[in-house]
Every structure is written in C-alpha cells, then in structure tokens.
PDB file of C-alpha atoms in Angstrom:
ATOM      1  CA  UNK A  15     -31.459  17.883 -18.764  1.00  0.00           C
ATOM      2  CA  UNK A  16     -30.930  20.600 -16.316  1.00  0.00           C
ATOM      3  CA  UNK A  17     -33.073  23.473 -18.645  1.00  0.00           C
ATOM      4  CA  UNK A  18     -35.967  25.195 -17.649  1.00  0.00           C
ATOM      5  CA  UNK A  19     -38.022  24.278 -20.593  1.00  0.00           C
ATOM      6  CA  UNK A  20     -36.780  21.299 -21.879  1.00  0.00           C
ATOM      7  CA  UNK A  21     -38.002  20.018 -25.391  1.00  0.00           C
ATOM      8  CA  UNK A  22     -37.364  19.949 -28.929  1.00  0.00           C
ATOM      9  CA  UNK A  23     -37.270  23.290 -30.487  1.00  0.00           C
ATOM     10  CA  UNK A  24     -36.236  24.755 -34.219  1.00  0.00           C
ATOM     11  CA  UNK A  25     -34.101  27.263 -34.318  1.00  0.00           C
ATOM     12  CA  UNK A  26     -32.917  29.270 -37.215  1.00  0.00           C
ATOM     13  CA  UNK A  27     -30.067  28.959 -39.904  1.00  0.00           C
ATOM     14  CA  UNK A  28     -26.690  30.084 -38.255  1.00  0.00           C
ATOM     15  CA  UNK A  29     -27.948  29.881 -34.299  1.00  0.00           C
ATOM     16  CA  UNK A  30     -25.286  28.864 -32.109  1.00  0.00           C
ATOM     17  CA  UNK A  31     -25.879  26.580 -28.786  1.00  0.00           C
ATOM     18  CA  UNK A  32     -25.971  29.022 -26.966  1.00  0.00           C
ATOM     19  CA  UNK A  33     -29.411  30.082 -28.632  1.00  0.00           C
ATOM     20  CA  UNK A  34     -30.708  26.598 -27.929  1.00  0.00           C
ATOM     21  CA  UNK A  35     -29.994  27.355 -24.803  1.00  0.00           C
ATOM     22  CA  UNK A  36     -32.061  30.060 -24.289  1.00  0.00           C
ATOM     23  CA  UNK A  37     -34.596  28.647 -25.886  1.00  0.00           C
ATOM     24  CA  UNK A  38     -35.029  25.890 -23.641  1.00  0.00           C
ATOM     25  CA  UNK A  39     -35.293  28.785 -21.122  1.00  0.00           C
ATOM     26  CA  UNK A  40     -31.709  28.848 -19.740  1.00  0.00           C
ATOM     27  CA  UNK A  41     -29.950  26.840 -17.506  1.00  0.00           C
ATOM     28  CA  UNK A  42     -31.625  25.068 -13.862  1.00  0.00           C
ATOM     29  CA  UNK A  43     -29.931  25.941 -10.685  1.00  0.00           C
ATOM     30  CA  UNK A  44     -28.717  22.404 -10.289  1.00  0.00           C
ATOM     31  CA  UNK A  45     -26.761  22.562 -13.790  1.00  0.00           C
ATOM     32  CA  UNK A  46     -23.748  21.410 -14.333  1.00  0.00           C
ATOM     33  CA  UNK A  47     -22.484  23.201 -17.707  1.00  0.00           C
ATOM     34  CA  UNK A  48     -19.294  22.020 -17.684  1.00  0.00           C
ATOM     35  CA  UNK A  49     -20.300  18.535 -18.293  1.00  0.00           C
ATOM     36  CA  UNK A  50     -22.946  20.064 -20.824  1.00  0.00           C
ATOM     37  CA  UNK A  51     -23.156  17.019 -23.560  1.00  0.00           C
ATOM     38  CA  UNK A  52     -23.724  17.458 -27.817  1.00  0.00           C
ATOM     39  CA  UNK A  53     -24.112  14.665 -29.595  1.00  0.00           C
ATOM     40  CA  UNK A  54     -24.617  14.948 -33.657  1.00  0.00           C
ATOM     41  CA  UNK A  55     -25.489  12.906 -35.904  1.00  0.00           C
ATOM     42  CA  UNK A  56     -22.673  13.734 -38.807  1.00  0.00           C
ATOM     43  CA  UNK A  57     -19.876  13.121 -35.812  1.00  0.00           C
ATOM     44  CA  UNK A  58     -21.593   9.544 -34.775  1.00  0.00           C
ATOM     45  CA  UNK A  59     -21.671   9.332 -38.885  1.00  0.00           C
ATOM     46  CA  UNK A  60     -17.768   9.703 -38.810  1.00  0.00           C
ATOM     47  CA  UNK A  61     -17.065   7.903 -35.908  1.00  0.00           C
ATOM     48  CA  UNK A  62     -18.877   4.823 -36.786  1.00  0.00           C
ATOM     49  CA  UNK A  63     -16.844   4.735 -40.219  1.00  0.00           C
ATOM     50  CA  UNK A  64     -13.479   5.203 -38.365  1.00  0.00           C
ATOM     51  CA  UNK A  65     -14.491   2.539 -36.121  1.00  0.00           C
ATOM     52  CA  UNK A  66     -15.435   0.311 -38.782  1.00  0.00           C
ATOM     53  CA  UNK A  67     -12.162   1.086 -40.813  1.00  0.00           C
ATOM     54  CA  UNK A  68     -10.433  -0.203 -37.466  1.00  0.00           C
ATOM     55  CA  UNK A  69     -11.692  -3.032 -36.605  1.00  0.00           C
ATOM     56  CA  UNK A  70     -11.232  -4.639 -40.314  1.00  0.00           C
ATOM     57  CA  UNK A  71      -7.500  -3.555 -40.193  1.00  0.00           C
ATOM     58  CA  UNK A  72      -7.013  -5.277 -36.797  1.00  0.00           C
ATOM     59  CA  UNK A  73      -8.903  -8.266 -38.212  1.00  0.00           C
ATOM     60  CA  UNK A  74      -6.579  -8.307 -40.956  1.00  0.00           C
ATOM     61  CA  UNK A  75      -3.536  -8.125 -39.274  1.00  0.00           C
ATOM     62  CA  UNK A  76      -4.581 -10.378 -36.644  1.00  0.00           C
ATOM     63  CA  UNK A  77      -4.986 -13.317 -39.539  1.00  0.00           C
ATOM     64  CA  UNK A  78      -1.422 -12.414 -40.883  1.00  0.00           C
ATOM     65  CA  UNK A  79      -0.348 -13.053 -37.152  1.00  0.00           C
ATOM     66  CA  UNK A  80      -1.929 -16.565 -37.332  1.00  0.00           C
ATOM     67  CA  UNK A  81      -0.260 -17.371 -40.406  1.00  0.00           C
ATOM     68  CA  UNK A  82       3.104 -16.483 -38.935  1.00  0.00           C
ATOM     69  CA  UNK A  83       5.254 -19.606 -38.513  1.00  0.00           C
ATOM     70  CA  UNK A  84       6.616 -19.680 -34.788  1.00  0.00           C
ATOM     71  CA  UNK A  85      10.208 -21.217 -34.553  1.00  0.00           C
ATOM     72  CA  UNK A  86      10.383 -23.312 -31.509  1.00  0.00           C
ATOM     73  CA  UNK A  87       7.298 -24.194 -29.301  1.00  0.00           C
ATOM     74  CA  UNK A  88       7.957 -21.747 -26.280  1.00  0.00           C
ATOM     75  CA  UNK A  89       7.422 -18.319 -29.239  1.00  0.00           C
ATOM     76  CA  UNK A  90       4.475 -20.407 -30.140  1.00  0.00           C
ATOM     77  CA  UNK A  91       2.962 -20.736 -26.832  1.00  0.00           C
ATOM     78  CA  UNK A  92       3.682 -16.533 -26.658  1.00  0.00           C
ATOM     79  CA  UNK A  93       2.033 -16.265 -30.039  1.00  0.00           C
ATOM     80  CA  UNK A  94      -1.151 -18.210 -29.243  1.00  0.00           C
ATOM     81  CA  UNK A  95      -1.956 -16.343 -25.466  1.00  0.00           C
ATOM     82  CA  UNK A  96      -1.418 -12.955 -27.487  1.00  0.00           C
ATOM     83  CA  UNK A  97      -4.278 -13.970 -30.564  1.00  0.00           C
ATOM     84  CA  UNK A  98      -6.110 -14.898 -27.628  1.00  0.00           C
ATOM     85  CA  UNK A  99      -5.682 -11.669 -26.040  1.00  0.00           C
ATOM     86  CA  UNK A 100      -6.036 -10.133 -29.514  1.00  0.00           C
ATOM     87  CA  UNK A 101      -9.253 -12.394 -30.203  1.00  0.00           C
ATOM     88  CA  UNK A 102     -11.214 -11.241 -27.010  1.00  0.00           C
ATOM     89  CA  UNK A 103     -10.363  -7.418 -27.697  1.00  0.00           C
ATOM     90  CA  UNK A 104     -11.625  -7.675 -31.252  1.00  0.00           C
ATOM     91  CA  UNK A 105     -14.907  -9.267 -29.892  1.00  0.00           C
ATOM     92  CA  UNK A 106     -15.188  -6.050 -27.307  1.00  0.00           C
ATOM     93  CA  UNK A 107     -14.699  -3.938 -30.246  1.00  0.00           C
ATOM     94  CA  UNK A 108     -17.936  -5.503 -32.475  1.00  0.00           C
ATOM     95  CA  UNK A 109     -19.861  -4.512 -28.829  1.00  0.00           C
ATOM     96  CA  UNK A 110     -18.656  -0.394 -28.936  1.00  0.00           C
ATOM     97  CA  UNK A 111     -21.502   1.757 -30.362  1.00  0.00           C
ATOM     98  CA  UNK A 112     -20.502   5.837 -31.616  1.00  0.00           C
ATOM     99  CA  UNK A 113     -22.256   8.107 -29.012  1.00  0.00           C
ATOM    100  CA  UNK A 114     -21.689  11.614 -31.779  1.00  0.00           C
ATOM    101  CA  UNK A 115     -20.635  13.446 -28.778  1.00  0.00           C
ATOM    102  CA  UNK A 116     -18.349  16.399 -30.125  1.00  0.00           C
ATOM    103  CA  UNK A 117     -16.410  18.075 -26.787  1.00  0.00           C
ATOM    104  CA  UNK A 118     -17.103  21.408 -26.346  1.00  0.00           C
ATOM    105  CA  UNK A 119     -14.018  21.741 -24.817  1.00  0.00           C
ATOM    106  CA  UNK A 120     -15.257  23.454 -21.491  1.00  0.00           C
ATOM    107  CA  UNK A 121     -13.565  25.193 -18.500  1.00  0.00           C
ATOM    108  CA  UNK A 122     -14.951  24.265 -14.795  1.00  0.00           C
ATOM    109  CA  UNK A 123     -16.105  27.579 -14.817  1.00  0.00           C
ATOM    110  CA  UNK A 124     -17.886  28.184 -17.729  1.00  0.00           C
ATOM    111  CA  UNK A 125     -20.635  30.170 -17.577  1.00  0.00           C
ATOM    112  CA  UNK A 126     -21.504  29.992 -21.435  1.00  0.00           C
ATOM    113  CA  UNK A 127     -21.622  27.635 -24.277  1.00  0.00           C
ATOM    114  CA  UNK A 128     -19.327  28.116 -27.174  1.00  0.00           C
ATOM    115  CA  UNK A 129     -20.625  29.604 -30.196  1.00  0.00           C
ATOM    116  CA  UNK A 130     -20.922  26.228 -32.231  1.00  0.00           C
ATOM    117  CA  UNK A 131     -23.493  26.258 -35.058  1.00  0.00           C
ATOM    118  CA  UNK A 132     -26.598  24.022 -34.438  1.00  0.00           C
ATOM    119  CA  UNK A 133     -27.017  21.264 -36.984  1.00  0.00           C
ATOM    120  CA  UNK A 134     -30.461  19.552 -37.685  1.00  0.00           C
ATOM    121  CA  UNK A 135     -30.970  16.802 -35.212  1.00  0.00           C
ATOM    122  CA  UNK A 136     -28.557  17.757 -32.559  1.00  0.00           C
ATOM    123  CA  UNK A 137     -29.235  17.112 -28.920  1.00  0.00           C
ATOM    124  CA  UNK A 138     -27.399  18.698 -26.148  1.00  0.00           C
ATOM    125  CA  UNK A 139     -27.816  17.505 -22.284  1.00  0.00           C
ATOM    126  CA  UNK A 140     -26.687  19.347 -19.587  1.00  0.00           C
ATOM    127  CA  UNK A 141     -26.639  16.922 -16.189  1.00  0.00           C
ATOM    128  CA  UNK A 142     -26.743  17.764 -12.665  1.00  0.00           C
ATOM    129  CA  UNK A 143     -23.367  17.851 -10.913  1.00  0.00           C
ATOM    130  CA  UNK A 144     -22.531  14.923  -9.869  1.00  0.00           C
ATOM    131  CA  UNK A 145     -20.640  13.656  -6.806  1.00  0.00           C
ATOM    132  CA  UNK A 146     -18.456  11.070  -7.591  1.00  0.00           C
ATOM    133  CA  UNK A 147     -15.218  10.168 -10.418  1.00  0.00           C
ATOM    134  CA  UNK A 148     -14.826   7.020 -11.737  1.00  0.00           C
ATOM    135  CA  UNK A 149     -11.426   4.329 -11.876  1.00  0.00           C
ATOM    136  CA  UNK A 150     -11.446   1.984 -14.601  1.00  0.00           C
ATOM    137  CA  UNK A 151      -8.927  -0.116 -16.406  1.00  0.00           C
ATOM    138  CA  UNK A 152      -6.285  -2.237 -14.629  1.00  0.00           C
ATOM    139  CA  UNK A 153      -6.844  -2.108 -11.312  1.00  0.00           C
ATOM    140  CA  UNK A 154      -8.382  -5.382  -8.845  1.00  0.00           C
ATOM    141  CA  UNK A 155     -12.103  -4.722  -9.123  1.00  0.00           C
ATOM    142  CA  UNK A 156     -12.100  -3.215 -12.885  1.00  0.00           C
ATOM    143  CA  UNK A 157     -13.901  -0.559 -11.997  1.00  0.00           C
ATOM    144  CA  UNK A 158     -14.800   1.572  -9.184  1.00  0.00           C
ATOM    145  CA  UNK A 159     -17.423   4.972  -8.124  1.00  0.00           C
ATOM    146  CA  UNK A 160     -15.601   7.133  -5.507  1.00  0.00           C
ATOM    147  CA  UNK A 161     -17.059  10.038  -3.711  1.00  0.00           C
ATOM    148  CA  UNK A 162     -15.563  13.152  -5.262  1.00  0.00           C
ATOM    149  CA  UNK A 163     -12.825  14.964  -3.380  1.00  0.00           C
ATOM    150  CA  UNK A 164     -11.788  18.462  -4.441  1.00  0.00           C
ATOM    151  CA  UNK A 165      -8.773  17.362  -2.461  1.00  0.00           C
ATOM    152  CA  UNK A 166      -8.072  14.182  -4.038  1.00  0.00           C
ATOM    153  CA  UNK A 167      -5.079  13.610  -7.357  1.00  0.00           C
ATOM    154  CA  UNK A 168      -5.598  10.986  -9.809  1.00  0.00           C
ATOM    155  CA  UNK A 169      -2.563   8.964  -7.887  1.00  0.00           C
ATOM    156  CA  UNK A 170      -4.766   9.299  -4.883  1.00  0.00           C
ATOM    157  CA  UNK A 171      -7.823   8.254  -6.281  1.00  0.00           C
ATOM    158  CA  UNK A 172      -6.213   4.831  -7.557  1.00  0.00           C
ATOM    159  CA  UNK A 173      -4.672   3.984  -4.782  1.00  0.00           C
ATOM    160  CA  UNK A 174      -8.566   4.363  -3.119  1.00  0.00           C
ATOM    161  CA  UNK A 175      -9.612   2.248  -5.935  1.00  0.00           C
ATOM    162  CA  UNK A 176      -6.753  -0.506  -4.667  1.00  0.00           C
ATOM    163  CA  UNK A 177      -3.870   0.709  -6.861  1.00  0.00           C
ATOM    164  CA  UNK A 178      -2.435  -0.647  -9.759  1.00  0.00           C
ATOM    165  CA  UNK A 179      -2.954  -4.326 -10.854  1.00  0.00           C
ATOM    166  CA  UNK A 180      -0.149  -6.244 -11.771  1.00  0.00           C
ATOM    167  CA  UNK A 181      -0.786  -6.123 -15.800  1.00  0.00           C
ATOM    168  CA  UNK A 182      -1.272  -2.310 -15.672  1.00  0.00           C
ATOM    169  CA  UNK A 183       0.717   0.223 -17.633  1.00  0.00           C
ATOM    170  CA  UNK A 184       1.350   2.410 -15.226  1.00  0.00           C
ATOM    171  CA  UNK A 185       3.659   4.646 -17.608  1.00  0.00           C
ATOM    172  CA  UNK A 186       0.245   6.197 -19.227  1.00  0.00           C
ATOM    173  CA  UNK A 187      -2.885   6.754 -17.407  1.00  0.00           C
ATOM    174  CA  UNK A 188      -5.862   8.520 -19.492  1.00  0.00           C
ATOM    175  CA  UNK A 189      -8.418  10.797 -18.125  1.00  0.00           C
ATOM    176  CA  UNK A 190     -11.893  11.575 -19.796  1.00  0.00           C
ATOM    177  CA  UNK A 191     -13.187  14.993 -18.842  1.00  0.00           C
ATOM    178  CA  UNK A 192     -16.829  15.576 -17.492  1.00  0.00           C
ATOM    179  CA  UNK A 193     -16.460  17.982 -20.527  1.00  0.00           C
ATOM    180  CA  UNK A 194     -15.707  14.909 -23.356  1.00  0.00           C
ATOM    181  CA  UNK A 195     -11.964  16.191 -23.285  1.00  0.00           C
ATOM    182  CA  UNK A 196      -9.251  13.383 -22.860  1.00  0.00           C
ATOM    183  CA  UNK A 197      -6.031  14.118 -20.797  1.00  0.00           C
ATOM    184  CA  UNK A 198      -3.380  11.637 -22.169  1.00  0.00           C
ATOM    185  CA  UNK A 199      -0.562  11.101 -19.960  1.00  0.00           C
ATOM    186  CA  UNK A 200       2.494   9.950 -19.983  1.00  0.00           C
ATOM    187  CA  UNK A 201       5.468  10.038 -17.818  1.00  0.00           C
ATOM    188  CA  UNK A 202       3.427   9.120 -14.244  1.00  0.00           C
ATOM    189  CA  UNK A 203       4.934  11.221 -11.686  1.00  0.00           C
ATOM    190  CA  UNK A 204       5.695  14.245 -13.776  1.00  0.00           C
ATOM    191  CA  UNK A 205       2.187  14.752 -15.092  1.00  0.00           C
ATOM    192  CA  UNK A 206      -0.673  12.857 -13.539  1.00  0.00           C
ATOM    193  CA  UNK A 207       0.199  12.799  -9.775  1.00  0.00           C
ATOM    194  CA  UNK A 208      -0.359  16.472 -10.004  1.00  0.00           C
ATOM    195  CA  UNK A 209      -3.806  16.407 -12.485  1.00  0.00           C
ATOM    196  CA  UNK A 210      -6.373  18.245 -11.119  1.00  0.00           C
ATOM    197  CA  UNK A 211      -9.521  15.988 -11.208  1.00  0.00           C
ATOM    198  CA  UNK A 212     -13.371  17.308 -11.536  1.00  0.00           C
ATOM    199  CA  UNK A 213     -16.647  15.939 -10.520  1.00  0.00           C
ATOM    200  CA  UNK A 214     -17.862  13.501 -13.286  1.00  0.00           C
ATOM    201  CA  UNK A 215     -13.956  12.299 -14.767  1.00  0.00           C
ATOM    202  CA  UNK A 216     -13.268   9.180 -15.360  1.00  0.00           C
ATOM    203  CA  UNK A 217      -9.413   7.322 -14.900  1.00  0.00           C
ATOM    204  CA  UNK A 218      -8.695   4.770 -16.795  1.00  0.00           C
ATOM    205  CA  UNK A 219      -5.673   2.571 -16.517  1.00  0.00           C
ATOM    206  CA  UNK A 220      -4.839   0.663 -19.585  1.00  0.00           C
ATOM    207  CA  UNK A 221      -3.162  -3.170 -19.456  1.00  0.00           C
ATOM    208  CA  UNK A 222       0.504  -3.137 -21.005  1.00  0.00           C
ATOM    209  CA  UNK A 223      -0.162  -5.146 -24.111  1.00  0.00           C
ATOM    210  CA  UNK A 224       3.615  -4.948 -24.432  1.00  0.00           C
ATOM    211  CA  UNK A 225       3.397  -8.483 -22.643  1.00  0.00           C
ATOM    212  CA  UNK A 226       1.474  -9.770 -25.885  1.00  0.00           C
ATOM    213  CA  UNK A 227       2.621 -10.536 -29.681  1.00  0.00           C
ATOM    214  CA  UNK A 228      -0.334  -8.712 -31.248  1.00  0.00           C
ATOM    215  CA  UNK A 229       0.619  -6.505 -33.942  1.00  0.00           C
ATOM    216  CA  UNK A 230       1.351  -2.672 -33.504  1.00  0.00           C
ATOM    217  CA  UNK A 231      -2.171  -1.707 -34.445  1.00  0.00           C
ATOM    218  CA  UNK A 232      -3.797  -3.299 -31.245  1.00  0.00           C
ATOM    219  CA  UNK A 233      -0.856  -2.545 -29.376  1.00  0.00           C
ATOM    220  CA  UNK A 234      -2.053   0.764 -28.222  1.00  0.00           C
ATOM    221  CA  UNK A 235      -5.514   0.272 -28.554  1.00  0.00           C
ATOM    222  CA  UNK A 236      -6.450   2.825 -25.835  1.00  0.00           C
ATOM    223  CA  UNK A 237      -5.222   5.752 -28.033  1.00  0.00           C
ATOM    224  CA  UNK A 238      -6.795   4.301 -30.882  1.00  0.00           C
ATOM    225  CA  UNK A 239     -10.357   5.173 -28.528  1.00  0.00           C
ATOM    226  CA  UNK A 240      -9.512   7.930 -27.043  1.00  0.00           C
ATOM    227  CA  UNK A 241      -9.194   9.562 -30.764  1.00  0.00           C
ATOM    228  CA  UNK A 242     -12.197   8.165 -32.230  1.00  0.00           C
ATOM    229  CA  UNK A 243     -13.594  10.158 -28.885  1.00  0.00           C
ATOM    230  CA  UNK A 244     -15.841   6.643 -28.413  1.00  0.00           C
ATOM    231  CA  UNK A 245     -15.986   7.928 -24.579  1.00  0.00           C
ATOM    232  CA  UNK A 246     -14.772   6.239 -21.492  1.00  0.00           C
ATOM    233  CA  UNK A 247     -17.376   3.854 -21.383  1.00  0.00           C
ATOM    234  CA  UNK A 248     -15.871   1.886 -24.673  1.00  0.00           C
ATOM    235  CA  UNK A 249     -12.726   1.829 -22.999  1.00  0.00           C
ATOM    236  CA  UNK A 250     -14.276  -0.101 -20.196  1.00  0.00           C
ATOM    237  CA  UNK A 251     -15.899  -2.589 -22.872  1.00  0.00           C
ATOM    238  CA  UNK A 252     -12.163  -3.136 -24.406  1.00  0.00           C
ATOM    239  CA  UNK A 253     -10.501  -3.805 -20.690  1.00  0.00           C
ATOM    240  CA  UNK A 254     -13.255  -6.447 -20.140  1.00  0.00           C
TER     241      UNK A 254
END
C-alpha cells in the first residue's frame, strides 16, 4: 500500500507494527493510516471456525422450524415465506469468506500504529484516502458510493442514498469504520443522527426480520457479523 518500500520483510521476535512500518520505509504522503488494514492468519483461523459453528446451528434450527406443525393454513403460509427468507440467507452465508482482519482500533488522527506484536505471515495495507462512504442494506438500490462530506451525518447520507426502504429496521443502523471498528446503534435519533462519519465507512441498514418466523438465531443475523468482524462486505452478501 501507501509505504515507501513496499515488500515482504522479516522482522525479529517481539517487533511491533510499527517496526514493519519502518521497515517498509515509513508511510507515503498519500497514506491514509487510519484505514491502515492487518489481516492474520490465526484471526481468519478463528473466524472461519466461528463461522462454521454458525451456520450448522442455523441449519439446525432451521430443520426444527420445518418440522414444526402450523395450526391453521394462514401461520403456515407465515411459516413457509420465513424458511424461505431463512433458506436464501443460509445460502449467502456458504458465499462469506474470513478476511483475518484484526481492527487496530484507530483514531482519525493517528499518527502511529499500535504496538501489536507481528506474527509470521501477517500483512498490513495501508490505502490511500479515499473520497467516498458507502450505504448498504435496506434501502431502494441496495447499495450506493457517495462523495464524502465532512459535513454530512449518517441520517443525511441515507436519505442521499433514497432513505429507508420499506422492510428496513430503522431502530438499528450499523457502521463499519475505515479503521475495521463497528459502531452498533440503536435508538435512531439519539445516537446515529449525530455519528460523525469518516472517509472510507460504510452504513448498513439491516431488514427487520421481525416480519419473519425464523428462529432467534437468524433473527439478528447482522450482530451475529458484525462480531465475527466478517467486514461490511459480508453484510452486503447476507442483504442480497
């Protein structure tokens, strides 16, 4: 990425990142540190199980669902759209891959990395700054690139991106840091009208699967991601 001397290099038992770093020379001018990215191989390791480990339970509970006996034919009709639903999101899952990024949990004006010990085959990326946020989830076109705005809220930016859709749980809205942090929100004009955003986020607005019968497992699937820290782009793969 944005290093002067980009490569692979070996570093010593108990260097930080911040060594790597300066090994590759130090940072570019066009660097953008705060969205600085480490991905390792023991977190992708961990991830994938976790993932794995989810996606059997949901398959699980999603054949107990089917073998529920409905009582009249209008709570069948509900039952079948919601394995439907359930169906297509536990297809999206098979298609998420574990990207090992571990957040470094930086501020916008970092000027340093933390002191996190290298492990053998990390690889750390720092990008250019970008110029534009991203709005995904429940809104009309699914997603949406809009020019950053220093200016801007997250309320503002989805009403550029067309607002809300009519499925959209508008109560939580999640927001995945150019840094790999996630903002969680709940509680929409007390917390995320006011949200600072930063060149590179991503908003995502989740559907309110409160309007299916799948089990409480898949029910809040978005947390269930934005623990496993799969990254904004799985998210996407779930809402499609």
């Amino acid at each position: 990425g944005q290093v002067n001397k980009p490569g692979l290099y070996v570093l010593k038992p108990g260097q930080t990142l911040q060594d790597a770093l300066v090994a590759a020379g130090g940072l570019a001018p066009a660097a953008y540190l705060y969205g600085a990215r480490l991905e390792r191989v023991s977190v992708r390791n961990e991830q994938e199980k976790n993932l794995e480990r989810f996606k059997r339970d949901a398959k699980r509970d999603l054949a107990n669902t089917q073998a529920t006996k409905q009582t009249n034919t209008e709570d069948a009709a509900i039952a079948q759209a919601g394995q439907v639903r359930a169906a297509a999101i536990l297809n999206a899952l098979d298609e998420i891959k574990a990207d090992g990024r571990l957040a470094l949990g930086l501020r916008p004006n970092a000027k340093n990395l933390p002191p996190v010990l290298m492990e053998s085959g990390d690889v750390l990326t720092v990008p250019s700054k970008p110029n534009s946020i991203s709005v995904m989830g429940s809104i009309p076109a699914g997603q949406i690139a809009l020019t950053y705005d220093e200016d801007q809220s997250v309320y503002d930016y989805i009403k550029m991106a067309g607002g809300f859709s009519r499925g959209a749980d508008t109560g939580k809205v999640y927001v995945k840091r150019a840094n790999g942090e996630y903002v969680a929100t709940t509680g929409w004009f007390s917390k995320v009208s006011s949200l600072e955003v930063m060149p590179g986020d991503a908003i995502f607005i989740p559907e309110d699967l409160n309007k299916t019968t799948f089990t409480k497992e898949l029910k809040d699937w978005t947390q269930i991601i934005y623990q496993l820290g799969l990254g904004a782009a799985a998210i996407k793969v779930l809402k499609d």
